[in-house]
Amino acid sequence: MKELQWEKAAGNGLLNRRHLLQLGLTGLGAAGASAAFGQDAGAILQIPEWSRMPGANASAYGERSRYAGDLQRMAGTPDPIYPGGGSSRTPLQFLQGTITPNALHFERHHAGIPDIDPAGHTLVINGLVRQPLAFSYENLLKYPMVSRINFLECSGNSGALLRGGNADGTAQSLHGLLSCAEWTGVPLSTLLDEAGVSPEARWVAAVGADAASMGRSVPIEKALDDVLVALYQNGEPIRPGQGYPVRLFCPGWEGNISVKWLTQLKLMREPAQFRDETSKYTDTMPDRSSLQFTFPMGVKSLITSPSGRMNLPRPGIYQVTGVAWSGHGAIRRVEVSADGGATWAEAEMQAEPGDKALARFTIPWEWSGGPAVLQSRAADSAGNVQPVRDEVLAARGTISFYHNNCIQSWGVDDGGAISNVYV
Ligand SMILES: Nc1nc2c(c(=O)[nH]1)N[C@H]1C(S)=C(S)[C@@H](COP(=O)(O)O)O[C@H]1N2
Ligand SMILES: [Mo]
């Protein structure tokens, strides 16, 4: 058989996708379809058991196939001295596309999930307004709504990478405080218009109804721009873990400011200086000065497959895929390297990237059976390029672990085992 000559896109096996398409699926060898009509033709053409009789009835609430694998969030162990505090992480390495199923959306709670009966819940808008307003859930549902597909990322996501270690980390354990959903709700500007914002009001102080009384101050420009009083998540009422019955949603900004179980919005001249914007969620720099109000999440990307703790079964062609996102706009480009950043090839985007939304990239890669370091590097519509870890460490040090958007490196050893590495 004539040996196929792949068109190389970059070092250590990254391939040109257009060239690969021309070869058709048979060109994919080990990674693609097997020739359909070899010696197993008889078995392949037989009618399988499940086609011979009617299947299960329609049901009221759907579930994944029992053959599709057990997809689970990864939750930390409860801490008795921090009741309800903690998080659970999205299994990014097992998902495709860009939308996170609601049951797998990551969670971060400071005092657990309150069990809110919407009939007893009120959202108040007060402070520097013409007329203070109180909304019942029922009333909020009457307003015209808009939908936006946006990622949500905790500013502590990927923070562990700055400290080092974590060779056995996975996409989920290292980066799983990241999800993406279609959020539907009333634009905050609509409700603020009705309340009548006084000209001297510069900040909106948002407070949650959980026992943590989570509070964050939102600058008025953002509040009037794209912030939602969100009621639905991927078409269904927001789940309790995401803030049922109503949450604030601030697209592109650190997760903490999207206050869940929203109960008050107070218009103020100055930020409220809540605990969560003074002692927490500020970024202390190497010189021990602290940055306050570091809202947007930086441009970032991550190869989700192959990734940490996976194994490549044999040398051959693999589809490298992952997600990219930016709090500053849309993803413009993702490049992938298989040689630890020495050479790069541009990946294909699966769909036109949305504003402040996850985008999925893919590129074919021929693993030779030798060592490799897989990396991805994203650039956004505002001109930001994802930095390497050393750049983040030099700029931000290790006192604070928030807002780490560095390039993730997955090392492949010559047995095909994949681990988190630092290059
Ligand atoms: N009321 C309230 N809002 C909150 C929190 C909280 O504990 N209480 N956690 C914040 C943090 S730190 C993050 S990262 C996001 C997480 O949102 P999610 O749980 O829907 O993923 O919610 C934010 N809003
Ligand atoms: Mo967070």
PDB file of C-alpha atoms in Angstrom, residues 1-7 13-35 313-320 362-367:
ATOM      1  CA  MET A   1       0.000   0.000   0.000  1.00  0.00           C
ATOM      2  CA  LYS A   2       1.240   3.457  -0.870  1.00  0.00           C
ATOM      3  CA  GLU A   3       2.031   5.447   2.223  1.00  0.00           C
ATOM      4  CA  LEU A   4      -0.144   8.533   2.612  1.00  0.00           C
ATOM      5  CA  GLN A   5       1.700  11.809   2.740  1.00  0.00           C
ATOM      6  CA  TRP A   6      -0.072  14.126   5.164  1.00  0.00           C
ATOM      7  CA  GLU A   7       0.243  17.820   4.633  1.00  0.00           C
ATOM      8  CA  GLY A  13       2.213  15.889  13.613  1.00  0.00           C
ATOM      9  CA  LEU A  14      -0.335  18.701  13.344  1.00  0.00           C
ATOM     10  CA  LEU A  15      -2.149  18.245  10.032  1.00  0.00           C
ATOM     11  CA  ASN A  16      -3.908  20.402   7.517  1.00  0.00           C
ATOM     12  CA  ARG A  17      -7.615  19.707   7.822  1.00  0.00           C
ATOM     13  CA  ARG A  18      -8.566  20.478   4.213  1.00  0.00           C
ATOM     14  CA  HIS A  19      -6.010  18.001   2.985  1.00  0.00           C
ATOM     15  CA  LEU A  20      -7.353  15.380   5.357  1.00  0.00           C
ATOM     16  CA  LEU A  21     -10.930  15.885   4.132  1.00  0.00           C
ATOM     17  CA  GLN A  22      -9.883  15.127   0.564  1.00  0.00           C
ATOM     18  CA  LEU A  23      -8.584  11.773   1.691  1.00  0.00           C
ATOM     19  CA  GLY A  24     -11.988  10.851   3.057  1.00  0.00           C
ATOM     20  CA  LEU A  25     -12.623   8.845   6.186  1.00  0.00           C
ATOM     21  CA  THR A  26     -10.561   5.868   5.047  1.00  0.00           C
ATOM     22  CA  GLY A  27      -7.554   8.176   5.218  1.00  0.00           C
ATOM     23  CA  LEU A  28      -8.129   8.426   8.963  1.00  0.00           C
ATOM     24  CA  GLY A  29      -6.832   4.904   9.474  1.00  0.00           C
ATOM     25  CA  ALA A  30      -6.944   3.877  13.124  1.00  0.00           C
ATOM     26  CA  ALA A  31      -8.934   6.949  14.178  1.00  0.00           C
ATOM     27  CA  GLY A  32     -11.688   6.684  11.557  1.00  0.00           C
ATOM     28  CA  ALA A  33     -14.222   4.221  10.187  1.00  0.00           C
ATOM     29  CA  SER A  34     -13.243   0.641   9.472  1.00  0.00           C
ATOM     30  CA  ALA A  35     -13.867  -0.597   5.943  1.00  0.00           C
ATOM     31  CA  PRO A 313      -4.315   3.719  22.583  1.00  0.00           C
ATOM     32  CA  ARG A 314      -2.008   3.639  19.580  1.00  0.00           C
ATOM     33  CA  PRO A 315      -0.074   5.933  17.227  1.00  0.00           C
ATOM     34  CA  GLY A 316      -2.311   7.419  14.537  1.00  0.00           C
ATOM     35  CA  ILE A 317      -4.571  10.317  13.786  1.00  0.00           C
ATOM     36  CA  TYR A 318      -6.574  12.049  16.508  1.00  0.00           C
ATOM     37  CA  GLN A 319      -8.928  15.001  16.428  1.00  0.00           C
ATOM     38  CA  VAL A 320      -7.611  17.532  18.904  1.00  0.00           C
ATOM     39  CA  THR A 362     -10.614  21.277  16.285  1.00  0.00           C
ATOM     40  CA  ILE A 363      -7.528  20.182  14.365  1.00  0.00           C
ATOM     41  CA  PRO A 364      -6.282  16.755  13.212  1.00  0.00           C
ATOM     42  CA  TRP A 365      -3.046  15.494  14.713  1.00  0.00           C
ATOM     43  CA  GLU A 366      -0.960  12.461  13.879  1.00  0.00           C
ATOM     44  CA  TRP A 367       0.613  11.070  17.018  1.00  0.00           C
TER      45      TRP A 367
END
